[in-house]
Structures are given as C-alpha cells and as structure tokens.
Amino acid sequence: DGGITQSPKYLFRKEGQNVTLSCEQNLNHDAMYWYRQDPGQGLRLIYYSQIVNDFQKGDIAEGYSVSREKKESFPLTVTSAQKNPTAFYLCASSTLTSHTSGNTIYFGEGSWLTVV
Amino acid sequence: GQQLNQSPQSMFIQEGEDVSMNCTSSSIFNTWLWYKQDPGEGPVLLIALYKAGELTSNGRLTAQFGITRKDSFLNISASIPSDVGIYFCAGRPYNTDKLIFGTGTRLQVFP
C-alpha cells in the first residue's frame, strides 16, 4: 500500500533523553514535513525538506533536529533541549508542483510522545 | 507563526442537519485544503481547491475557494454520526511553499 508510515505510534521519553521518530513514505514525494499538534490546537511546522540532504526550519524548530539522507525517509529527533516535548507529532509529504496548481500535503497517522 | 481564523470553534448538531464552517485570512492564498482528523489519527484530505471561485464536492461535502482568495468554506449536508471529528482548513499564501493551518472546528453529531 502507498502511504506515509510513522513509528512508533506511542513513545515515552525520560527527562534529558533524545528520541527519534521515524517517517517513511513510498509516494515518491519530493517534500516532507514534520508538524507538532498540542491538544485543542492547530498544526505547527517544525521542519521541512524539499530535496535530499537539504531541510529548513519551520516555526518551532528549537529543540528538534532532522535529516534527509534518502528521499523516502525524514526522521525527527526530539532532543533534551526541547523543554515541553509532550505532543502528537505528524509527518507529511507532498509533490513539488507550481504554485498555481498547489502542492497537496498528505499526513501519516501520527506519533504520541510523552515525557515521563 | 501565522494561523488562519477558522470558525466556529465547535459545533453540536443533530444527525441529519447541515453543517457549515469557514476560514478567513488577511492575505491572499493560491490553495485551500480541507482535512478531517479523527482522535489520535493523522488528518485526512477531504477537498483541495486551487482556483478562486472553485466549488468542489466530495459526496456530502462541498467546499469553495472564495473569490477574494482570502476565504474558504466547507459544507456538510445531512450529517451522520461518523462525521464526528475535527475539521481543519489549510491555505498556501502566494510566493510561499508552506501551508498555514486553521485551529480546527470540532464537530459533534447526536443521533
């Protein structure tokens, strides 16, 4: 099946620990994104990447890091510098087309991260 | 970061009723997207709009790209219990490659 796979679905992090969330897509999309969602709120962009080996900070990049070594994969590391990491994390991907036709973003099923 | 104004924030309706929600922005957009999110799941794309004035349907759902390019609405006709969830709009301003998301409309449908 084609789609975006995030793992794990649930993850618990101890204080001071780094954790990595996996995101894999087999849609042959060029662009990939990470969003954070807090209860009752909209989505906030953490990082995005439009091409392999390149990525840009979103609105809330502090305390997070990413890599894009392969087109299909865009893992997110939540570092110990992120002081309030408990949230629902969503990975997404899209094609890169002209602005007049738009780029529709498709989401994975999300990963819950809880600090214990 | 910038967010869209999405309203209403929540709706409690009876099965069979029609629903309407909308999003507005202070800047013009070249894309409007509508998503539905079930609890603990990722948003699922419902309708994508790419042209001002465009009116698109997906079953009981209808969405329009406002002619001013600063707004969009989503209508759901004859609601059913499985329509329950959070509906998000998202828009792409001109000359950017990032989407901006609304804060969501939480829909509850009672039998």
PDB file of C-alpha atoms in Angstrom:
ATOM      1  CA  ASP A   1       0.000   0.000   0.000  1.00  0.00           C
ATOM      2  CA  GLY A   2       1.200   3.505  -0.768  1.00  0.00           C
ATOM      3  CA  GLY A   3       1.372   5.962   2.049  1.00  0.00           C
ATOM      4  CA  ILE A   4       3.241   7.540   4.906  1.00  0.00           C
ATOM      5  CA  THR A   5       4.313   5.343   7.810  1.00  0.00           C
ATOM      6  CA  GLN A   6       5.230   6.772  11.183  1.00  0.00           C
ATOM      7  CA  SER A   7       6.722   4.793  14.035  1.00  0.00           C
ATOM      8  CA  PRO A   8       6.420   4.256  16.860  1.00  0.00           C
ATOM      9  CA  LYS A   9       2.781   5.153  17.486  1.00  0.00           C
ATOM     10  CA  TYR A  10       3.482   5.737  21.183  1.00  0.00           C
ATOM     11  CA  LEU A  11       6.807   6.735  22.733  1.00  0.00           C
ATOM     12  CA  PHE A  12       7.804   7.627  26.261  1.00  0.00           C
ATOM     13  CA  ARG A  13      10.850   9.767  26.943  1.00  0.00           C
ATOM     14  CA  LYS A  14      12.703  10.303  30.168  1.00  0.00           C
ATOM     15  CA  GLU A  15      13.962  13.732  31.109  1.00  0.00           C
ATOM     16  CA  GLY A  16      17.247  14.536  29.361  1.00  0.00           C
ATOM     17  CA  GLN A  17      16.863  11.837  26.765  1.00  0.00           C
ATOM     18  CA  ASN A  18      16.896  12.220  22.989  1.00  0.00           C
ATOM     19  CA  VAL A  19      14.322  10.251  20.995  1.00  0.00           C
ATOM     20  CA  THR A  20      13.852   9.759  17.268  1.00  0.00           C
ATOM     21  CA  LEU A  21      10.544   9.443  15.439  1.00  0.00           C
ATOM     22  CA  SER A  22      10.607   7.631  12.130  1.00  0.00           C
ATOM     23  CA  CYS A  23       8.776   8.693   8.972  1.00  0.00           C
ATOM     24  CA  GLU A  24       8.876   6.752   5.710  1.00  0.00           C
ATOM     25  CA  GLN A  25       6.893   7.434   2.536  1.00  0.00           C
ATOM     26  CA  ASN A  26       6.555   5.384  -0.658  1.00  0.00           C
ATOM     27  CA  LEU A  27       4.602   8.009  -2.600  1.00  0.00           C
ATOM     28  CA  ASN A  28       7.708   9.268  -4.420  1.00  0.00           C
ATOM     29  CA  HIS A  29       7.073  12.719  -2.957  1.00  0.00           C
ATOM     30  CA  ASP A  30       9.892  15.235  -3.005  1.00  0.00           C
ATOM     31  CA  ALA A  31       8.870  17.258   0.029  1.00  0.00           C
ATOM     32  CA  MET A  32       8.450  16.028   3.601  1.00  0.00           C
ATOM     33  CA  TYR A  33       7.338  17.839   6.730  1.00  0.00           C
ATOM     34  CA  TRP A  34       7.088  17.464  10.493  1.00  0.00           C
ATOM     35  CA  TYR A  35       4.276  19.109  12.439  1.00  0.00           C
ATOM     36  CA  ARG A  36       3.520  19.254  16.133  1.00  0.00           C
ATOM     37  CA  GLN A  37      -0.042  19.238  17.445  1.00  0.00           C
ATOM     38  CA  ASP A  38      -0.977  20.116  21.019  1.00  0.00           C
ATOM     39  CA  PRO A  39      -4.434  19.318  22.438  1.00  0.00           C
ATOM     40  CA  GLY A  40      -7.118  21.578  21.037  1.00  0.00           C
ATOM     41  CA  GLN A  41      -4.687  23.398  18.780  1.00  0.00           C
ATOM     42  CA  GLY A  42      -3.795  23.514  15.125  1.00  0.00           C
ATOM     43  CA  LEU A  43      -0.657  22.213  13.492  1.00  0.00           C
ATOM     44  CA  ARG A  44       2.691  23.941  13.864  1.00  0.00           C
ATOM     45  CA  LEU A  45       5.536  23.328  11.430  1.00  0.00           C
ATOM     46  CA  ILE A  46       8.792  22.058  12.949  1.00  0.00           C
ATOM     47  CA  TYR A  47      10.990  21.303   9.924  1.00  0.00           C
ATOM     48  CA  TYR A  48      10.528  20.625   6.241  1.00  0.00           C
ATOM     49  CA  SER A  49      12.625  19.308   3.390  1.00  0.00           C
ATOM     50  CA  GLN A  50      12.145  19.741  -0.330  1.00  0.00           C
ATOM     51  CA  ILE A  51      15.097  17.701  -1.501  1.00  0.00           C
ATOM     52  CA  VAL A  52      17.509  15.069  -0.214  1.00  0.00           C
ATOM     53  CA  ASN A  53      20.274  16.427   2.037  1.00  0.00           C
ATOM     54  CA  ASP A  54      18.503  19.753   2.484  1.00  0.00           C
ATOM     55  CA  PHE A  55      15.972  20.965   5.053  1.00  0.00           C
ATOM     56  CA  GLN A  56      14.652  24.202   6.520  1.00  0.00           C
ATOM     57  CA  LYS A  57      13.443  25.252   9.943  1.00  0.00           C
ATOM     58  CA  GLY A  58       9.765  25.786  10.438  1.00  0.00           C
ATOM     59  CA  ASP A  59       8.075  27.925  13.061  1.00  0.00           C
ATOM     60  CA  ILE A  60       9.094  25.884  16.133  1.00  0.00           C
ATOM     61  CA  ALA A  61      12.402  24.187  15.264  1.00  0.00           C
ATOM     62  CA  GLU A  62      14.181  24.809  18.573  1.00  0.00           C
ATOM     63  CA  GLY A  63      14.936  21.566  20.403  1.00  0.00           C
ATOM     64  CA  TYR A  64      14.419  19.409  17.304  1.00  0.00           C
ATOM     65  CA  SER A  65      16.692  18.072  14.574  1.00  0.00           C
ATOM     66  CA  VAL A  66      16.093  16.236  11.291  1.00  0.00           C
ATOM     67  CA  SER A  67      17.976  14.544   8.493  1.00  0.00           C
ATOM     68  CA  ARG A  68      17.081  13.737   4.884  1.00  0.00           C
ATOM     69  CA  GLU A  69      19.582  11.183   3.637  1.00  0.00           C
ATOM     70  CA  LYS A  70      17.032   9.406   1.456  1.00  0.00           C
ATOM     71  CA  LYS A  71      14.014  10.685  -0.453  1.00  0.00           C
ATOM     72  CA  GLU A  72      11.755   8.211   1.356  1.00  0.00           C
ATOM     73  CA  SER A  73      12.843   8.972   4.911  1.00  0.00           C
ATOM     74  CA  PHE A  74      12.692  12.050   7.146  1.00  0.00           C
ATOM     75  CA  PRO A  75      13.357  11.143  10.816  1.00  0.00           C
ATOM     76  CA  LEU A  76      12.773  13.685  13.576  1.00  0.00           C
ATOM     77  CA  THR A  77      14.894  13.756  16.733  1.00  0.00           C
ATOM     78  CA  VAL A  78      13.420  15.385  19.797  1.00  0.00           C
ATOM     79  CA  THR A  79      16.419  16.491  21.820  1.00  0.00           C
ATOM     80  CA  SER A  80      16.776  17.138  25.525  1.00  0.00           C
ATOM     81  CA  ALA A  81      16.794  20.848  24.661  1.00  0.00           C
ATOM     82  CA  GLN A  82      13.070  20.645  23.885  1.00  0.00           C
ATOM     83  CA  LYS A  83      11.602  21.528  27.267  1.00  0.00           C
ATOM     84  CA  ASN A  84       7.996  20.649  26.558  1.00  0.00           C
ATOM     85  CA  PRO A  85       8.042  17.745  24.118  1.00  0.00           C
ATOM     86  CA  THR A  86       4.808  16.001  25.098  1.00  0.00           C
ATOM     87  CA  ALA A  87       2.618  16.260  21.991  1.00  0.00           C
ATOM     88  CA  PHE A  88       1.246  14.498  18.939  1.00  0.00           C
ATOM     89  CA  TYR A  89       3.730  14.560  16.039  1.00  0.00           C
ATOM     90  CA  LEU A  90       2.631  14.355  12.431  1.00  0.00           C
ATOM     91  CA  CYS A  91       4.783  13.636   9.407  1.00  0.00           C
ATOM     92  CA  ALA A  92       3.556  14.685   5.968  1.00  0.00           C
ATOM     93  CA  SER A  93       4.696  14.687   2.364  1.00  0.00           C
ATOM     94  CA  SER A  94       3.801  16.338  -0.923  1.00  0.00           C
ATOM     95  CA  THR A  95       4.895  16.655  -4.518  1.00  0.00           C
ATOM     96  CA  LEU A  96       6.566  19.841  -5.636  1.00  0.00           C
ATOM     97  CA  THR A  97       4.497  21.464  -8.368  1.00  0.00           C
ATOM     98  CA  SER A  98       3.980  25.017  -9.442  1.00  0.00           C
ATOM     99  CA  HIS A  99       2.378  27.403  -7.012  1.00  0.00           C
ATOM    100  CA  THR A 100      -0.574  27.900  -9.353  1.00  0.00           C
ATOM    101  CA  SER A 101      -1.586  24.263  -9.106  1.00  0.00           C
ATOM    102  CA  GLY A 102      -0.683  23.831  -5.470  1.00  0.00           C
ATOM    103  CA  ASN A 103       1.002  21.079  -3.537  1.00  0.00           C
ATOM    104  CA  THR A 104      -1.394  18.925  -1.560  1.00  0.00           C
ATOM    105  CA  ILE A 105       0.018  17.575   1.687  1.00  0.00           C
ATOM    106  CA  TYR A 106      -0.749  14.051   2.892  1.00  0.00           C
ATOM    107  CA  PHE A 107      -0.270  13.019   6.504  1.00  0.00           C
ATOM    108  CA  GLY A 108       0.884   9.947   8.355  1.00  0.00           C
ATOM    109  CA  GLU A 109      -1.087   8.559  11.289  1.00  0.00           C
ATOM    110  CA  GLY A 110       0.938  10.384  13.905  1.00  0.00           C
ATOM    111  CA  SER A 111       3.123   9.530  16.886  1.00  0.00           C
ATOM    112  CA  TRP A 112       2.360  10.312  20.514  1.00  0.00           C
ATOM    113  CA  LEU A 113       5.355  11.383  22.571  1.00  0.00           C
ATOM    114  CA  THR A 114       5.054  11.598  26.347  1.00  0.00           C
ATOM    115  CA  VAL A 115       7.726  12.704  28.811  1.00  0.00           C
ATOM    116  CA  VAL A 116       7.809  10.603  31.968  1.00  0.00           C
TER     117      VAL A 116
ATOM    118  CA  GLY B   1       3.613  31.638  13.063  1.00  0.00           C
ATOM    119  CA  GLN B   2       0.542  32.882  11.275  1.00  0.00           C
ATOM    120  CA  GLN B   3      -2.695  30.947  11.656  1.00  0.00           C
ATOM    121  CA  LEU B   4      -5.965  31.194   9.860  1.00  0.00           C
ATOM    122  CA  ASN B   5      -9.170  32.259  11.533  1.00  0.00           C
ATOM    123  CA  GLN B   6     -11.420  29.214  11.477  1.00  0.00           C
ATOM    124  CA  SER B   7     -14.978  29.255  12.792  1.00  0.00           C
ATOM    125  CA  PRO B   8     -16.885  28.036  14.559  1.00  0.00           C
ATOM    126  CA  GLN B   9     -14.540  26.502  17.094  1.00  0.00           C
ATOM    127  CA  SER B  10     -17.037  23.737  17.844  1.00  0.00           C
ATOM    128  CA  MET B  11     -20.459  22.587  16.739  1.00  0.00           C
ATOM    129  CA  PHE B  12     -23.021  20.295  18.342  1.00  0.00           C
ATOM    130  CA  ILE B  13     -25.680  19.233  15.885  1.00  0.00           C
ATOM    131  CA  GLN B  14     -28.330  16.599  15.426  1.00  0.00           C
ATOM    132  CA  GLU B  15     -27.993  13.843  12.870  1.00  0.00           C
ATOM    133  CA  GLY B  16     -29.457  14.920   9.540  1.00  0.00           C
ATOM    134  CA  GLU B  17     -28.647  18.606   9.940  1.00  0.00           C
ATOM    135  CA  ASP B  18     -26.423  20.519   7.548  1.00  0.00           C
ATOM    136  CA  VAL B  19     -23.121  21.991   8.742  1.00  0.00           C
ATOM    137  CA  SER B  20     -21.134  24.984   7.571  1.00  0.00           C
ATOM    138  CA  MET B  21     -17.687  26.169   8.639  1.00  0.00           C
ATOM    139  CA  ASN B  22     -15.259  28.690   7.188  1.00  0.00           C
ATOM    140  CA  CYS B  23     -11.747  30.039   7.241  1.00  0.00           C
ATOM    141  CA  THR B  24     -10.501  33.539   6.586  1.00  0.00           C
ATOM    142  CA  SER B  25      -7.088  35.079   6.118  1.00  0.00           C
ATOM    143  CA  SER B  26      -5.639  38.558   5.910  1.00  0.00           C
ATOM    144  CA  SER B  27      -3.573  37.609   2.840  1.00  0.00           C
ATOM    145  CA  ILE B  28      -4.480  36.005  -0.463  1.00  0.00           C
ATOM    146  CA  PHE B  29      -3.920  32.295  -0.959  1.00  0.00           C
ATOM    147  CA  ASN B  30      -3.400  30.139  -4.051  1.00  0.00           C
ATOM    148  CA  THR B  31      -4.504  26.887  -2.424  1.00  0.00           C
ATOM    149  CA  TRP B  32      -7.146  25.904   0.112  1.00  0.00           C
ATOM    150  CA  LEU B  33      -7.317  22.417   1.604  1.00  0.00           C
ATOM    151  CA  TRP B  34      -9.843  20.864   3.963  1.00  0.00           C
ATOM    152  CA  TYR B  35      -8.921  17.956   6.257  1.00  0.00           C
ATOM    153  CA  LYS B  36     -10.741  15.790   8.787  1.00  0.00           C
ATOM    154  CA  GLN B  37      -8.944  14.389  11.811  1.00  0.00           C
ATOM    155  CA  ASP B  38     -10.230  11.570  13.996  1.00  0.00           C
ATOM    156  CA  PRO B  39      -8.915  11.322  17.576  1.00  0.00           C
ATOM    157  CA  GLY B  40      -5.339  10.035  17.685  1.00  0.00           C
ATOM    158  CA  GLU B  41      -5.033   9.839  13.903  1.00  0.00           C
ATOM    159  CA  GLY B  42      -3.475  11.971  11.205  1.00  0.00           C
ATOM    160  CA  PRO B  43      -5.600  14.424   9.182  1.00  0.00           C
ATOM    161  CA  VAL B  44      -7.171  13.008   6.047  1.00  0.00           C
ATOM    162  CA  LEU B  45      -7.598  15.204   2.990  1.00  0.00           C
ATOM    163  CA  LEU B  46     -11.246  15.853   2.088  1.00  0.00           C
ATOM    164  CA  ILE B  47     -11.159  18.505  -0.641  1.00  0.00           C
ATOM    165  CA  ALA B  48      -8.435  20.519  -2.411  1.00  0.00           C
ATOM    166  CA  LEU B  49      -9.131  23.871  -4.103  1.00  0.00           C
ATOM    167  CA  TYR B  50      -6.718  25.637  -6.441  1.00  0.00           C
ATOM    168  CA  LYS B  51      -8.671  28.425  -8.191  1.00  0.00           C
ATOM    169  CA  ALA B  52     -10.597  31.417  -6.911  1.00  0.00           C
ATOM    170  CA  GLY B  53     -14.323  30.729  -7.132  1.00  0.00           C
ATOM    171  CA  GLU B  54     -13.807  26.967  -7.461  1.00  0.00           C
ATOM    172  CA  LEU B  55     -16.622  24.893  -5.988  1.00  0.00           C
ATOM    173  CA  THR B  56     -15.845  21.215  -5.401  1.00  0.00           C
ATOM    174  CA  SER B  57     -17.893  18.376  -3.937  1.00  0.00           C
ATOM    175  CA  ASN B  58     -16.895  15.076  -2.366  1.00  0.00           C
ATOM    176  CA  GLY B  59     -20.042  13.131  -1.558  1.00  0.00           C
ATOM    177  CA  ARG B  60     -21.974  15.081   1.053  1.00  0.00           C
ATOM    178  CA  LEU B  61     -19.131  17.590   1.393  1.00  0.00           C
ATOM    179  CA  THR B  62     -18.861  20.798  -0.629  1.00  0.00           C
ATOM    180  CA  ALA B  63     -16.094  23.379  -0.390  1.00  0.00           C
ATOM    181  CA  GLN B  64     -15.482  26.676  -2.143  1.00  0.00           C
ATOM    182  CA  PHE B  65     -12.424  28.848  -2.763  1.00  0.00           C
ATOM    183  CA  GLY B  66     -13.600  32.400  -2.080  1.00  0.00           C
ATOM    184  CA  ILE B  67     -13.414  34.858  -4.955  1.00  0.00           C
ATOM    185  CA  THR B  68     -11.401  37.283  -2.826  1.00  0.00           C
ATOM    186  CA  ARG B  69      -8.845  34.463  -2.336  1.00  0.00           C
ATOM    187  CA  LYS B  70      -8.901  35.207   1.383  1.00  0.00           C
ATOM    188  CA  ASP B  71     -11.519  32.713   2.490  1.00  0.00           C
ATOM    189  CA  SER B  72     -12.987  29.267   2.015  1.00  0.00           C
ATOM    190  CA  PHE B  73     -15.959  27.376   3.392  1.00  0.00           C
ATOM    191  CA  LEU B  74     -16.859  23.730   3.890  1.00  0.00           C
ATOM    192  CA  ASN B  75     -20.443  22.464   3.977  1.00  0.00           C
ATOM    193  CA  ILE B  76     -21.569  19.021   5.111  1.00  0.00           C
ATOM    194  CA  SER B  77     -25.083  18.044   4.186  1.00  0.00           C
ATOM    195  CA  ALA B  78     -27.313  15.581   6.051  1.00  0.00           C
ATOM    196  CA  SER B  79     -24.762  14.883   8.795  1.00  0.00           C
ATOM    197  CA  ILE B  80     -24.291  11.356  10.149  1.00  0.00           C
ATOM    198  CA  PRO B  81     -22.567  10.111  13.339  1.00  0.00           C
ATOM    199  CA  SER B  82     -19.324   9.222  11.512  1.00  0.00           C
ATOM    200  CA  ASP B  83     -18.896  12.901  10.578  1.00  0.00           C
ATOM    201  CA  VAL B  84     -17.719  13.453  14.160  1.00  0.00           C
ATOM    202  CA  GLY B  85     -14.159  14.747  14.305  1.00  0.00           C
ATOM    203  CA  ILE B  86     -12.058  17.871  13.927  1.00  0.00           C
ATOM    204  CA  TYR B  87     -12.079  19.666  10.586  1.00  0.00           C
ATOM    205  CA  PHE B  88      -9.068  21.762   9.609  1.00  0.00           C
ATOM    206  CA  CYS B  89      -8.642  24.219   6.804  1.00  0.00           C
ATOM    207  CA  ALA B  90      -5.197  24.904   5.392  1.00  0.00           C
ATOM    208  CA  GLY B  91      -4.072  27.534   2.947  1.00  0.00           C
ATOM    209  CA  ARG B  92      -0.964  28.381   0.978  1.00  0.00           C
ATOM    210  CA  PRO B  93      -0.110  32.080   0.591  1.00  0.00           C
ATOM    211  CA  TYR B  94       1.258  33.239  -2.744  1.00  0.00           C
ATOM    212  CA  ASN B  95       5.030  33.039  -3.116  1.00  0.00           C
ATOM    213  CA  THR B  96       5.494  30.587  -0.250  1.00  0.00           C
ATOM    214  CA  ASP B  97       5.841  26.838  -0.116  1.00  0.00           C
ATOM    215  CA  LYS B  98       4.385  26.373   3.371  1.00  0.00           C
ATOM    216  CA  LEU B  99       0.831  25.655   4.393  1.00  0.00           C
ATOM    217  CA  ILE B 100      -0.864  27.589   7.172  1.00  0.00           C
ATOM    218  CA  PHE B 101      -3.431  25.674   9.229  1.00  0.00           C
ATOM    219  CA  GLY B 102      -6.608  26.814  10.903  1.00  0.00           C
ATOM    220  CA  THR B 103      -7.207  25.963  14.558  1.00  0.00           C
ATOM    221  CA  GLY B 104      -9.922  23.455  13.688  1.00  0.00           C
ATOM    222  CA  THR B 105     -13.677  23.020  14.091  1.00  0.00           C
ATOM    223  CA  ARG B 106     -14.727  20.224  16.440  1.00  0.00           C
ATOM    224  CA  LEU B 107     -17.942  18.602  15.220  1.00  0.00           C
ATOM    225  CA  GLN B 108     -20.213  16.505  17.419  1.00  0.00           C
ATOM    226  CA  VAL B 109     -23.245  14.784  15.894  1.00  0.00           C
ATOM    227  CA  PHE B 110     -26.012  13.476  18.122  1.00  0.00           C
ATOM    228  CA  PRO B 111     -28.450  10.786  16.978  1.00  0.00           C
TER     229      PRO B 111
END
